[in-house]
Coordinates of C-alpha atoms in Angstrom, one line a residue:
M12 CA -0.2 -0.4 0.3
Q13 CA 1.5 3.4 -0.9
T14 CA 1.5 6.7 1.7
A15 CA 1.7 9.7 1.3
P16 CA 4.2 12.3 2.5
S17 CA 2.4 14.0 5.6
E18 CA 3.3 16.4 8.3
S19 CA 0.7 15.4 10.2
P20 CA -1.5 12.4 10.7
A21 CA -4.7 14.2 9.9
A22 CA -3.4 15.7 6.9
V23 CA -5.8 15.2 3.7
V24 CA -4.0 12.8 0.9
V25 CA -3.9 13.9 -2.4
A26 CA -3.4 11.8 -5.3
A27 CA -2.5 13.0 -8.8
L28 CA -3.3 9.7 -10.8
Y29 CA -3.4 8.6 -14.7
R30 CA -3.2 6.0 -16.9
F31 CA -3.6 5.0 -20.6
A32 CA -5.4 1.9 -21.0
R33 CA -7.8 0.7 -23.2
F34 CA -11.7 0.6 -22.0
D35 CA -14.1 -0.2 -24.3
D36 CA -17.4 0.7 -22.6
P37 CA -16.1 3.7 -19.6
A38 CA -19.4 4.0 -18.8
A39 CA -19.7 0.8 -17.0
L40 CA -17.0 1.6 -15.1
R41 CA -18.1 4.9 -13.6
G42 CA -20.9 3.9 -11.2
P43 CA -18.8 1.3 -9.1
L44 CA -16.0 3.9 -9.1
E45 CA -18.3 6.9 -7.8
Q46 CA -20.0 5.1 -5.7
L47 CA -16.7 3.8 -3.8
C48 CA -15.1 7.5 -3.8
R49 CA -18.5 8.7 -2.1
A50 CA -18.6 5.9 0.6
Q51 CA -15.0 6.5 1.6
G52 CA -15.6 10.0 1.6
I53 CA -13.2 11.1 -1.0
R54 CA -13.5 14.1 -2.6
G55 CA -11.5 15.3 -6.4
T56 CA -12.3 15.1 -9.7
L57 CA -11.6 11.7 -11.6
L58 CA -12.2 11.4 -15.9
L59 CA -12.7 8.1 -17.9
A60 CA -12.6 7.9 -21.7
R61 CA -11.9 4.6 -23.9
E62 CA -8.2 5.9 -23.9
G63 CA -8.0 5.5 -19.8
I64 CA -8.7 7.7 -16.7
N65 CA -6.8 10.9 -15.0
G66 CA -7.7 13.1 -12.2
T67 CA -7.1 14.2 -8.8
I68 CA -8.8 13.2 -5.7
A69 CA -8.4 13.6 -1.8
G70 CA -9.3 12.0 1.1
T71 CA -7.9 9.9 4.0
S72 CA -4.9 7.6 3.2
E73 CA -7.0 4.8 4.1
G74 CA -9.7 5.9 1.6
I75 CA -7.4 6.6 -1.1
A76 CA -5.6 3.3 -1.0
R77 CA -9.0 1.8 -1.1
V78 CA -9.8 3.8 -4.3
L79 CA -6.3 3.1 -6.2
D80 CA -6.7 -0.8 -5.2
H81 CA -9.8 -0.5 -7.1
V82 CA -8.6 1.6 -9.9
R83 CA -5.5 -0.7 -10.6
A84 CA -8.0 -3.3 -10.6
L85 CA -9.2 -1.8 -14.2
P86 CA -8.2 -3.3 -17.3
D87 CA -4.3 -2.7 -18.1
C88 CA -4.5 -0.2 -15.0
A89 CA -1.8 -1.9 -12.5
G90 CA 0.9 0.6 -13.5
L91 CA -1.5 3.0 -12.4
D92 CA 0.6 6.1 -12.6
V93 CA 0.2 7.8 -9.1
K94 CA 2.1 10.9 -7.1
L95 CA 0.8 11.5 -3.7
S96 CA 1.2 14.6 -1.2
S97 CA -0.7 15.7 1.4
A98 CA -2.9 19.0 2.0
A99 CA -3.8 20.6 5.3
A100 CA -7.4 21.2 4.4
M101 CA -9.9 19.1 2.2
P102 CA -8.9 20.8 -1.5
F103 CA -11.7 19.8 -3.2
H104 CA -15.5 21.1 -3.1
R105 CA -17.2 17.5 -4.1
M106 CA -16.3 14.4 -5.9
K107 CA -17.1 13.6 -9.8
V108 CA -16.3 11.1 -12.0
R109 CA -17.3 12.1 -15.8
L110 CA -17.3 10.6 -19.0
K111 CA -14.6 12.3 -21.6
R112 CA -13.7 11.9 -25.3
E113 CA -10.0 12.6 -23.7
I114 CA -8.5 12.2 -20.8
V115 CA -5.9 15.2 -21.7
T116 CA -7.6 16.9 -24.5
M117 CA -5.3 16.8 -27.3
G118 CA -7.3 16.9 -30.1
Q119 CA -5.5 14.3 -32.2
P120 CA -7.3 11.2 -32.9
D121 CA -4.6 9.4 -34.2
V122 CA -2.0 10.1 -31.4
D123 CA -1.7 7.1 -29.2
P124 CA 1.0 6.8 -26.4
R125 CA -0.1 3.4 -25.6
A126 CA 2.1 2.6 -29.2
S127 CA 4.8 4.9 -28.8
V128 CA 5.9 7.9 -26.5
G129 CA 9.0 9.4 -25.6
T130 CA 11.8 8.1 -23.6
Y131 CA 11.3 8.7 -19.8
V132 CA 13.7 10.1 -17.6
E133 CA 13.6 9.7 -14.1
A134 CA 13.7 12.9 -11.6
G135 CA 17.2 12.4 -10.4
D136 CA 18.9 12.4 -14.0
W137 CA 16.8 15.4 -15.3
N138 CA 19.3 18.4 -14.5
A139 CA 21.8 16.6 -16.6
L140 CA 19.7 16.5 -19.9
I141 CA 18.5 19.7 -19.5
S142 CA 22.0 20.8 -19.1
A143 CA 23.7 18.8 -22.1
P144 CA 24.7 21.2 -24.9
G145 CA 22.1 20.7 -28.1
T146 CA 19.1 19.4 -25.9
I147 CA 16.0 21.9 -26.6
L148 CA 13.4 21.4 -23.6
I149 CA 9.8 22.6 -24.0
D150 CA 7.6 23.4 -21.5
T151 CA 4.0 21.7 -22.7
R152 CA 1.9 23.2 -20.0
N153 CA -0.8 26.4 -20.7
D154 CA 0.5 29.9 -20.3
Y155 CA -0.5 30.6 -16.9
E156 CA 0.9 27.6 -15.2
V157 CA 4.1 28.8 -16.9
E158 CA 4.0 32.2 -15.2
L159 CA 4.5 30.7 -12.0
G160 CA 7.4 28.2 -12.8
T161 CA 9.8 26.3 -15.0
F162 CA 12.7 25.2 -15.8
A163 CA 15.4 27.3 -16.6
G164 CA 16.2 27.8 -20.0
A165 CA 12.7 25.9 -21.0
I166 CA 10.4 27.2 -23.9
D167 CA 7.3 28.6 -23.1
P168 CA 4.9 27.9 -26.2
E169 CA 2.5 30.4 -24.9
T170 CA -0.6 28.3 -25.4
A171 CA -4.0 29.1 -23.6
S172 CA -4.8 25.0 -23.6
F173 CA -2.9 21.9 -24.2
R174 CA -5.1 21.3 -27.2
D175 CA -3.2 24.1 -28.7
F176 CA 0.3 22.1 -28.3
P177 CA 0.1 20.1 -32.1
A178 CA -0.5 23.9 -34.4
W179 CA 2.4 25.6 -31.6
F180 CA 5.0 23.0 -32.5
R181 CA 4.1 22.3 -36.4
R182 CA 4.4 26.1 -36.4
E183 CA 7.6 26.7 -34.5
R184 CA 9.3 23.2 -35.8
E185 CA 11.6 24.5 -38.1
R186 CA 13.0 27.8 -36.1
L187 CA 13.4 25.6 -32.6
L188 CA 15.0 22.2 -34.6
G189 CA 16.4 23.3 -37.7
S190 CA 16.2 21.9 -41.1
G191 CA 18.8 19.3 -40.6
K192 CA 19.2 16.0 -37.8
A193 CA 16.5 17.4 -35.3
P194 CA 18.0 18.1 -31.9
R195 CA 16.8 15.6 -28.7
V196 CA 13.8 17.5 -27.3
A197 CA 12.9 17.0 -23.5
M198 CA 9.5 17.8 -22.4
F199 CA 8.0 18.1 -19.1
C200 CA 4.7 18.7 -17.8
T201 CA 2.6 18.8 -13.6
G202 CA 2.4 15.0 -13.7
G203 CA 3.5 13.2 -17.1
I204 CA 0.4 12.8 -18.3
R205 CA 0.5 15.3 -20.9
C206 CA 4.3 14.8 -22.1
E207 CA 2.7 11.0 -23.1
K208 CA 0.6 12.5 -25.5
S209 CA 3.0 15.2 -26.6
T210 CA 6.0 12.5 -26.9
A211 CA 3.7 10.7 -28.7
F212 CA 3.0 13.1 -31.0
L213 CA 6.0 14.8 -31.8
K214 CA 7.4 10.8 -32.6
Q215 CA 4.4 10.9 -35.1
E216 CA 5.8 14.2 -36.2
G217 CA 8.9 11.9 -37.1
I218 CA 11.1 13.5 -34.0
E219 CA 13.1 10.4 -33.1
E220 CA 14.9 11.8 -30.1
V221 CA 12.5 12.8 -28.1
Y222 CA 12.6 12.8 -23.5
H223 CA 10.3 13.1 -21.0
L224 CA 10.6 13.9 -17.2
R225 CA 8.7 10.5 -15.6
G226 CA 6.4 11.8 -12.9
G227 CA 6.8 15.0 -13.9
I228 CA 7.4 18.1 -11.8
L229 CA 5.7 17.3 -9.1
K230 CA 8.2 14.1 -9.1
Y231 CA 10.7 16.6 -9.4
L232 CA 9.9 18.9 -6.8
E233 CA 9.4 15.7 -4.5
T234 CA 12.8 13.8 -4.8
V235 CA 15.5 16.6 -5.9
P236 CA 16.7 18.6 -3.1
E237 CA 16.1 22.7 -3.4
G238 CA 19.8 23.4 -3.6
E239 CA 20.6 21.1 -6.3
S240 CA 17.3 21.9 -8.4
L241 CA 17.2 23.5 -11.3
W242 CA 13.2 24.7 -11.1
Q243 CA 12.6 28.0 -10.7
G244 CA 8.9 29.7 -8.6
E245 CA 6.1 27.9 -8.1
C246 CA 3.9 24.9 -9.6
F247 CA 0.5 25.3 -10.5
V248 CA -1.8 22.4 -9.2
F249 CA -5.2 21.7 -10.1
D250 CA -6.8 22.2 -6.8
Q251 CA -7.4 24.3 -3.5
R252 CA -3.7 24.5 -2.9
V253 CA -3.0 26.3 -6.4
S254 CA 0.6 25.8 -6.5
I255 CA 3.6 24.2 -4.8
G256 CA 6.6 24.4 -4.0
H257 CA 10.1 21.9 -3.2
G258 CA 9.0 19.3 -1.2
L259 CA 5.4 19.2 -2.5
V260 CA 4.8 22.1 0.1
Q261 CA 1.9 24.7 -0.4
G262 CA 3.2 27.8 -2.5
S263 CA 2.0 31.1 -2.0
H264 CA -0.5 31.8 -5.2
G265 CA -4.3 32.5 -4.8
L266 CA -6.5 32.0 -7.1
C267 CA -9.3 33.8 -8.8
H268 CA -12.7 31.8 -8.6
A269 CA -13.7 34.1 -11.7
C270 CA -11.2 32.9 -14.4
R271 CA -9.1 29.9 -12.4
R272 CA -6.3 31.6 -13.0
P273 CA -3.8 32.2 -9.8
V274 CA -2.6 35.0 -8.1
S275 CA 0.2 36.6 -6.4
A276 CA 0.0 39.0 -3.5
Q277 CA 1.4 41.6 -6.0
D278 CA -2.2 40.6 -8.0
C279 CA -4.3 40.8 -5.1
A280 CA -3.2 44.3 -4.3
S281 CA -4.1 45.5 -7.1
P282 CA -7.6 47.7 -7.8
L283 CA -8.3 45.3 -10.2
Y284 CA -8.8 42.5 -7.8
E285 CA -11.9 42.2 -6.0
E286 CA -11.7 38.2 -3.9
G287 CA -14.1 36.2 -6.0
V288 CA -15.3 38.6 -8.5
S289 CA -12.1 39.2 -10.9
C290 CA -7.9 39.8 -10.7
P291 CA -6.0 42.2 -13.1
A292 CA -5.8 39.0 -15.4
C293 CA -9.3 38.9 -16.3
H294 CA -11.3 42.1 -15.3
G295 CA -10.9 43.5 -18.8
E296 CA -12.5 40.0 -20.2
R297 CA -15.8 40.4 -17.9
T298 CA -19.1 42.5 -18.0
D299 CA -19.9 44.1 -15.0
E300 CA -23.0 41.6 -15.3
Q301 CA -20.7 38.9 -14.9
R302 CA -19.0 40.6 -11.8
A303 CA -22.2 41.0 -9.8
S304 CA -22.9 37.4 -10.6
Y305 CA -19.8 36.1 -9.0
R306 CA -20.1 38.7 -6.6
E307 CA -22.8 37.6 -5.3
R308 CA -21.5 33.6 -6.1
H309 CA -19.0 34.8 -3.5
R310 CA -21.2 36.1 -1.0
Q311 CA -23.0 33.3 -0.8
E312 CA -19.7 31.0 -0.2
L313 CA -19.2 33.2 2.6
L314 CA -22.5 32.5 4.4
A315 CA -22.1 29.0 3.6
A316 CA -18.4 29.2 5.2
A317 CA -20.1 30.8 8.2
R318 CA -22.7 28.3 8.6
G319 CA -19.7 25.0 8.2
V320 CA -21.3 23.9 5.2
A321 CA -19.6 23.2 1.6
H322 CA -21.0 25.9 -1.1
V323 CA -20.4 23.9 -4.5
G324 CA -20.6 26.6 -6.7
A325 CA -16.6 27.2 -6.9
V326 CA -14.9 23.7 -8.4
I327 CA -11.6 23.3 -9.7
E328 CA -11.6 21.2 -12.6
T329 CA -8.7 18.7 -13.0
G330 CA -6.4 19.8 -16.1

């Protein structure tokens, strides 16, 4: 049984998990999985598709262990990728198991990570690879994630969605890799799942020497000592913790509940920031009517908190 790092026996266990597998009937898997999660008091989001399972859940150590055992018993899921951490409080409002077309949306139906992916690189070997001359390092995450932190020297595609990554690479390929023999390409993401697809995509595009960080940034921050780290900043996570740092400790960022983007202390000091309503990034994207709606929602959330009950209006999705 896998255990999570925890500073206190009462700490909430957070499990980020995924597995590319063949589910002939994902709808049939949904009910039993959701029923078990609810019975164990688990909250979070799990996505099921024909290509596998992905999500982040939180709960007691025993409850998480029971759910992980259940998932590992699903077809071709014995090798489930799981990264465990802890939180001081429950980081999710409710439990959802959703059926999706893809467990991570790239919009490239011919890309199959089960058939071909890049070469996995362990966290302890990552520094040597990305520091080697001739390595092109690409951050496959979205722009708001990269803004919080990334590896030194990484290329930021400045994409708003992972779906934009294929078009970005095809457009920038010659500038990045040249017209001769392609250099080695190393890519990384939060937990590893987006790199499964992005490296499979590059292999399909004819790039032979492709590498990715096994376990993603989360595994790197968990295992590589801060004094030896090439990571700069914090890592965005898709739950109420918002960001984490070395050792998987909770970071310094909050969340704008209007646009789901992270906010720093500087953002919160801006006249465009209003808790639960707007931040500097989204203030110009919303109308006065929308902000009024967010303001009322935030008021209801505060009232619910004062009564000691959960308000389910604000939910962070797993990405």
